[in-house]
Amino acid sequence: MSSEFGKILRVSVFGQSHGKAIGVVVDGLPAGEAIDLDALNAFLDRRRPGRSPLSTARKELDTPVFLAGLEDGKTCGAPLCAVIENADQRSKDYSELQDKPRPGHADFTAWAKWGRNADMRGGGHFSGRLTAPLCIAGGIARQILARRGIHVGAHLSSVGGARDMLFPLHPTKALFDAVAAKPLPVLNDHALEAMETAILAAKESLDSVGGTIECAAIGLPAGLGGPMFEGVENRLAAALFGIPAVKGVEFGGGFSAAYGRGSQNNDSFFIENGEIRTETNHAGGILGGITTGMPLVLRVAVKPTPSIGQAQKTVSLSRLEAAELTIHGRHDPCIAHRAVPVVEAVTAAVLLDLLLEGNHGTF
Amino acid sequence: MSSEFGKILRVSVFGQSHGKAIGVVVDGLPAGEAIDLDALNAFLDRRRPGRSPLSTARKELDTPVFLAGLEDGKTCGAPLCAVIENADQRSKDYSELQDKPRPGHADFTAWAKWGRNADMRGGGHFSGRLTAPLCIAGGIARQILARRGIHVGAHLSSVGGARDMLFPLHPTKALFDAVAAKPLPVLNDHALEAMETAILAAKESLDSVGGTIECAAIGLPAGLGGPMFEGVENRLAAALFGIPAVKGVEFGGGFSAAYGRGSQNNDSFFIENGEIRTETNHAGGILGGITTGMPLVLRVAVKPTPSIGQAQKTVSLSRLEAAELTIHGRHDPCIAHRAVPVVEAVTAAVLLDLLLEGNHGTF
Amino acid sequence: MSSEFGKILRVSVFGQSHGKAIGVVVDGLPAGEAIDLDALNAFLDRRRPGRSPLSTARKELDTPVFLAGLEDGKTCGAPLCAVIENADQRSKDYSELQDKPRPGHADFTAWAKWGRNADMRGGGHFSGRLTAPLCIAGGIARQILARRGIHVGAHLSSVGGARDMLFPLHPTKALFDAVAAKPLPVLNDHALEAMETAILAAKESLDSVGGTIECAAIGLPAGLGGPMFEGVENRLAAALFGIPAVKGVEFGGGFSAAYGRGSQNNDSFFIENGEIRTETNHAGGILGGITTGMPLVLRVAVKPTPSIGQAQKTVSLSRLEAAELTIHGRHDPCIAHRAVPVVEAVTAAVLLDLLLEGNHGTF
Amino acid sequence: MSSEFGKILRVSVFGQSHGKAIGVVVDGLPAGEAIDLDALNAFLDRRRPGRSPLSTARKELDTPVFLAGLEDGKTCGAPLCAVIENADQRSKDYSELQDKPRPGHADFTAWAKWGRNADMRGGGHFSGRLTAPLCIAGGIARQILARRGIHVGAHLSSVGGARDMLFPLHPTKALFDAVAAKPLPVLNDHALEAMETAILAAKESLDSVGGTIECAAIGLPAGLGGPMFEGVENRLAAALFGIPAVKGVEFGGGFSAAYGRGSQNNDSFFIENGEIRTETNHAGGILGGITTGMPLVLRVAVKPTPSIGQAQKTVSLSRLEAAELTIHGRHDPCIAHRAVPVVEAVTAAVLLDLLLEGNHGTF
């Protein structure tokens, strides 16, 4: 029940949306790793709102201040701590919500757990804003991995009914570099238009729309992870479900594989340049919880933003009676595209943790 | 990288398919809990093969022997250990496989990790057989939960293209009791026939077919779990991906919710008998990682059995050259139906762990 | 290998002595707990240097700023983060030390682990200064415990050869309140003088002196903890060895008990007001890793401050040759008395963690 | 609150003294490690009772049966499980104890935690008998370490007032080999006689006597462990306090250092064959939680066996009134000498865990 994940590399996130600051402690980073702060800020920019009509008009500058762990631009072995001050707080927008839980939000469950003590202004500790410190941690991990030839990238694989999936499951670094440079992080430009249309249509109906994100890691060695409960899938899923609004995680063929046959889903082995590889990659780079050396491919389901402009039925917590609620303020009609770098960040942090832990198969 | 899960209740699984025995240690069980061994054996029977033409003809008696932790039929506070001897071992079936990894199996990754030291006869520690000790641990947890009004049940929600999903997401204990008594654990009898047909068709083509399993827990209090990384979804997913062949996990609306809109997916609150409840349950009983008190609903994707009778392309590990492999022996054309109690078992163990940990929201 | 401890209550410390700030994240605090900031600052004052000739002349204001987790003076369920800015940094004092590891310090091992990347100015992340954030976390835990009738106190049980031990092991809250108000936290005033003399004598010889601290918790229920590896002693010791300079931890009779006989060490049971208690308390309130309900009593050994003014033999790391080192700057001739509140803090945090985890013996 | 320890290498102990069997699961062992079963049995012999008048007359054959994880005498990557059947159970000896907790034993706290459900026959899960599976796990770890030039040895450093301490703290493998071959594991033969006398004197008075054990590991690289809470001392102490009857743990100079001065306790660095070493080793091979590369030296305090033949004052749990208790049956007048290999075992398991985790200082 905590806001931390990781075994060797521990990532601990803190902050509430409308508190003084949000931040992250990253414990276990190897020393001597140079952090490219410009690249890190560019990475953080990818999740920042206020950049297009597809997102909320709120502005967040989100410039991290490093309190510890970074000396002369390099990690020094001690835990790293970065904080982001909360500036643009409009707490008045949220006053009514203290008594009327927003459907689809954690307002009700925070009350069930913490009573009236919960600070739920702006979503409190459950706010999507907490993904900014996650991106700091994961953005650093992503740089460290890249230096070792391991590249983590993601793209928006669907918005509402508009889909844009990887096929085959053999992505390249160049592909993801191209994706990251687009206004919406998509593979195919024709998908971009369909997705924009879906988001704007939802916005116009005072509604929101969900999406899915496909993420891949290229360059992982075979043999990471292990059987059963601390395998690669277990650890990635445990962390990915920590991203607000994620309701599903699948690897490789995932649910689609479950609707098909073994002869289609099994990946044949072959030899390429003296290396054992598979022709297809329905396994998503993982067999028995252990990496195969093929690209790791996963998908997460992001539910539609629960904050919508339509009037909704709720209850008054204090009077235990029916109530109506209309959420005002600025909200994202879709958060899936902004969650793309967050999925990369969490994936990168978990993979660096696994790499630091090492193979341990033999000694 | 271990075969354990849990925080207060620790479940540690050991054994290889063709070793001397398989078993489980369950540490952290409360003392004084009577275990109904007949009910436990009936639960284990639900995953046992050899009961119908839909499964392998291998016979496993799977009667657990309790070495520790159980005195006079009750837990005594000390760790519980149960073992099952391995009897029906046909190691000769597997000799060729030592050099030719089976596509879709962990043979290759076990070799990448452990080299020739891995004991992969019959799948070794990755074998579906290891789900028997999981069912002992989870079957015990399920009894302890039931005594407190919390019921965990599951059903086969699809086999190949034949689907049979819960709708709405408001299952009852009676529903699951009825499901468990059927030859295939389905909700609707018309689905039973379609699923049997799909399995037998796969068998006839020397192929296999995947499936999905829907699992629910009824009677959970609101307020269990927490935000971000140790929430209910995180911990369930981390454990569920430990079941061999699981490639996807989703909660409530899951991936479907990601294809829709917020106005459809948000669950309106209302008051029923003085309790706050939601009209729909697309959240699957979890908001912000914390239980809402509505039924917890999750789904897992089980890939098609990788062992199929058709000739497949693989490689020789020793000679690093292409090879062909035809797997002989007795194999399940579908494992999803046998995995139904396993999903219940893992879900029950994680939920008991969360309950033992308590709410902690206030003190 | 991390700067965190705890299971339900996670305490994560960050910062380097001469970095931008030091701080702590406390994850898992129950919501709704009022924090008395005046009392907390008074607690922090007890470890602060610069208050007497017995300590370093460095000044640290150490006023914590709360970035998260505290709203209107109460915990809100989200992780708490507090930071203390580093103001009085005299980095020039430490420049020579980069190449010449100080005997008895972590300079050499930090270099062995992190190479030249380690930020060891002022001891870096190993500095006694990092005990300030520990005292914030533990000071909060101590207040929460006190509200439930559990009081944690400690005193200086020896400095050099001057001893002042509890006898019998039945301390009271009043005793520790009196101790905390004294210039040196001692039980008996005649010990105060002997200890002051020992510290000043060491100071005069450009030397330092070690000490021991005895800590007790009064009011704990019986039944906390468990057998073997996560018992009360295991968890306290694991955390207490995290305090810089601690080289030994013992409970109840400890090493003295090991020099004696069973008939002396066994604590007879008797009934007092309907409660089962023991006449003596050589067990220090713990039998089999589980609390007895008697006062928990432990002792830690604090080695003499390794920073001494005398010339010492060391090596040059860059030239791998013998070198001499004279440490300048302001240093504590003894740190044991300043460590008294730190031992209380760590003990309180571990005990609150155990209490939050609950008994779990029965369900 | 569990019977497990370790991070990469997980050791999970199960069993009750008078249950069906006791055993251990070791998860995370590297594959391909040959286990010399004769050497392992010889190691187990060192803790076995019934070999001399200094121990109980109970006989335990303690031959481990390996259920999993060992194939053709080598580890195979899967979790290892070994069990020892309980044969010589005289449950009748313990019947009176169910109502009258033995002073100094866990009978009372087990009752406080688990009520009448606890199986405390022969000490149940708290019995010293549970150190046999610990020795299996640690004996295996010790072999794996030895193959890499790391040797773990221990000796009886005191029994009652008779002491026999290492000086200086520079032990060798040859020293410990010689110790292990003696009837009592002592350094100096003149100590042997004094210790035997102390044990026999206690036995004659129907009493018992405590002891201390000094353990060392030679050949560790510098740089293992880390600052604060997961350092080498923290992890060793957390595990060592899991050995029944251990009430104190200290490293290097330990409590003695706390009674002295910095100029005596600091270890000067010097260069020997191009390696940085220290002239003395009061740090016990650890500075700042990180290994120095010098021998790791620790000491544990073992309290006098609480089972003594004299009449003792206790209470009736059922009637809540004073009672007298005379413990019959066969008991050890001292357990410290039998605990010597147990301390080696636990130390070896923790050190192998640290080695598997790796240095991680840089990447």
Coordinates of C-alpha atoms in Angstrom, one line a residue, chain D residues 49-233:
Chain D
P49 CA 22.9 -32.9 19.9
G50 CA 23.6 -36.2 21.5
R51 CA 27.3 -36.3 20.8
S52 CA 28.7 -35.5 24.2
P53 CA 27.7 -35.0 27.8
L54 CA 27.7 -31.2 27.0
S55 CA 24.5 -31.5 25.1
T56 CA 21.1 -33.1 25.4
A57 CA 20.8 -36.8 25.0
R58 CA 18.1 -36.5 22.4
K59 CA 19.1 -38.1 19.1
E60 CA 18.4 -36.4 15.8
L61 CA 19.6 -37.9 12.6
D62 CA 18.8 -34.9 10.6
T63 CA 19.4 -36.3 7.2
P64 CA 18.0 -33.9 4.7
V65 CA 15.9 -35.2 1.9
F66 CA 15.9 -32.9 -1.2
L67 CA 12.5 -32.5 -2.7
A68 CA 13.3 -29.9 -5.4
G69 CA 16.0 -27.8 -6.9
L70 CA 18.8 -30.3 -6.9
E71 CA 19.4 -32.5 -10.0
D72 CA 22.4 -34.8 -10.3
G73 CA 23.9 -33.2 -7.3
K74 CA 23.7 -29.7 -8.7
T75 CA 21.4 -26.8 -8.3
C76 CA 19.1 -26.3 -11.3
G77 CA 17.8 -22.8 -10.8
A78 CA 14.5 -23.8 -9.4
P79 CA 13.9 -23.2 -5.7
L80 CA 15.6 -25.8 -3.5
C81 CA 13.5 -27.6 -0.9
A82 CA 15.0 -29.9 1.8
V83 CA 13.1 -31.6 4.6
I84 CA 14.0 -33.5 7.7
E85 CA 11.5 -35.9 9.2
N86 CA 10.8 -35.6 12.9
A87 CA 11.4 -39.0 14.4
D88 CA 12.3 -38.9 18.1
Q89 CA 9.3 -37.0 19.4
R90 CA 8.4 -37.4 23.1
S91 CA 5.3 -35.2 23.2
K92 CA 4.3 -36.5 26.6
D93 CA 7.2 -34.5 28.1
Y94 CA 5.5 -31.3 27.2
S95 CA 1.9 -31.8 28.1
E96 CA 2.0 -29.8 31.3
L97 CA 3.6 -26.9 29.5
Q98 CA 0.5 -26.1 27.5
D99 CA -0.9 -24.3 30.5
K100 CA 2.3 -23.2 32.2
P101 CA 4.5 -21.0 30.1
R102 CA 8.2 -21.8 30.7
P103 CA 10.1 -18.7 31.9
G104 CA 12.5 -17.4 29.2
H105 CA 10.7 -19.4 26.4
A106 CA 8.3 -18.2 23.7
D107 CA 5.5 -20.2 25.2
F108 CA 3.8 -17.1 26.7
T109 CA 4.3 -14.9 23.6
A110 CA 3.1 -17.6 21.3
W111 CA 0.0 -17.9 23.4
A112 CA -0.4 -14.1 23.4
K113 CA -0.2 -14.1 19.6
W114 CA -1.9 -17.4 18.5
G115 CA -3.9 -18.3 21.6
R116 CA -4.4 -22.0 22.2
N117 CA -3.9 -22.8 18.6
A118 CA -0.2 -22.6 18.9
D119 CA 1.6 -25.9 18.6
M120 CA 4.3 -25.4 21.2
R121 CA 5.2 -29.1 21.8
G122 CA 9.0 -29.0 22.2
G123 CA 9.0 -25.3 21.5
G124 CA 7.1 -25.7 18.3
H125 CA 8.3 -23.4 15.5
F126 CA 10.5 -21.5 18.1
S127 CA 12.5 -24.7 18.8
G128 CA 16.3 -24.7 18.4
R129 CA 15.5 -27.7 16.2
L130 CA 14.5 -25.3 13.4
T131 CA 18.2 -24.3 13.2
A132 CA 18.8 -27.6 11.4
P133 CA 17.1 -26.5 8.1
L134 CA 18.9 -23.1 8.6
C135 CA 22.1 -25.1 8.5
I136 CA 21.1 -26.8 5.3
A137 CA 20.5 -23.5 3.6
G138 CA 23.6 -21.9 5.1
G139 CA 25.7 -24.9 4.6
I140 CA 25.0 -24.8 0.9
A141 CA 25.7 -21.1 0.8
R142 CA 29.0 -21.7 2.6
Q143 CA 30.1 -24.2 0.0
I144 CA 29.2 -21.8 -2.9
L145 CA 31.2 -19.0 -1.2
A146 CA 34.2 -21.2 -0.5
R147 CA 34.4 -22.1 -4.2
R148 CA 34.9 -18.3 -4.7
G149 CA 37.6 -17.9 -2.0
I150 CA 35.2 -16.6 0.7
H151 CA 35.4 -18.6 3.9
V152 CA 33.0 -18.3 6.8
G153 CA 34.0 -19.7 10.1
A154 CA 33.1 -19.2 13.8
H155 CA 34.1 -20.2 17.2
L156 CA 32.8 -20.2 20.8
S157 CA 34.2 -16.9 22.1
S158 CA 32.8 -17.4 25.6
V159 CA 30.9 -19.7 27.9
G160 CA 29.8 -18.1 31.1
G161 CA 32.8 -16.2 32.3
A162 CA 35.4 -18.2 30.3
R163 CA 36.4 -16.2 27.3
D164 CA 38.4 -16.9 24.1
M165 CA 38.3 -14.0 21.7
L166 CA 40.1 -13.4 18.4
F167 CA 42.9 -10.9 18.7
P168 CA 43.8 -9.2 16.4
L169 CA 40.7 -9.4 14.2
H170 CA 42.6 -11.1 11.4
P171 CA 41.5 -14.7 11.3
T172 CA 42.5 -17.2 8.6
K173 CA 40.7 -20.1 7.0
A174 CA 43.2 -22.5 8.6
L175 CA 42.3 -21.2 12.0
F176 CA 38.6 -22.0 11.5
D177 CA 39.3 -25.4 10.0
A178 CA 41.2 -26.3 13.1
V179 CA 38.4 -24.9 15.3
A180 CA 35.8 -27.0 13.5
A181 CA 37.7 -30.2 14.2
K182 CA 37.7 -29.8 18.0
P183 CA 35.2 -31.3 20.4
L184 CA 34.3 -27.7 21.4
P185 CA 34.8 -25.1 18.7
V186 CA 37.4 -23.0 20.5
L187 CA 40.5 -21.1 19.4
N188 CA 42.8 -21.9 22.3
D189 CA 42.8 -25.3 23.9
H190 CA 43.2 -23.9 27.4
A191 CA 39.8 -22.3 26.9
L192 CA 38.3 -25.6 26.1
E193 CA 38.7 -26.9 29.6
A194 CA 37.4 -23.8 31.2
M195 CA 34.3 -23.9 29.0
E196 CA 33.6 -27.5 29.6
T197 CA 33.9 -26.9 33.3
A198 CA 31.4 -24.1 33.1
I199 CA 28.9 -26.2 31.2
L200 CA 29.2 -29.2 33.5
A201 CA 28.9 -27.0 36.6
A202 CA 25.7 -25.6 35.2
K203 CA 24.4 -29.0 34.4
E204 CA 25.2 -30.3 37.9
S205 CA 23.2 -27.4 39.4
L206 CA 20.2 -28.2 37.2
D207 CA 21.0 -24.8 35.6
S208 CA 22.3 -23.6 32.2
V209 CA 24.9 -21.1 31.0
G210 CA 25.1 -18.7 28.0
G211 CA 27.8 -18.0 25.6
T212 CA 29.0 -15.8 22.8
I213 CA 30.0 -16.7 19.3
E214 CA 32.5 -14.9 17.1
C215 CA 32.1 -15.4 13.4
A216 CA 34.3 -14.2 10.5
A217 CA 34.2 -14.1 6.8
I218 CA 37.5 -14.0 4.9
G219 CA 38.0 -13.0 1.3
L220 CA 35.0 -10.7 0.8
P221 CA 35.6 -8.0 -1.8
A222 CA 35.4 -4.3 -0.8
G223 CA 32.2 -2.5 -1.9
L224 CA 29.4 -4.8 -0.9
G225 CA 26.5 -3.4 0.9
G226 CA 25.5 0.3 1.2
P227 CA 24.7 3.2 3.4
M228 CA 22.0 3.3 6.1
F229 CA 19.4 0.6 6.1
E230 CA 20.4 -2.2 3.8
G231 CA 24.0 -2.2 4.7
V232 CA 26.0 -5.4 5.6
E233 CA 25.5 -4.9 9.3

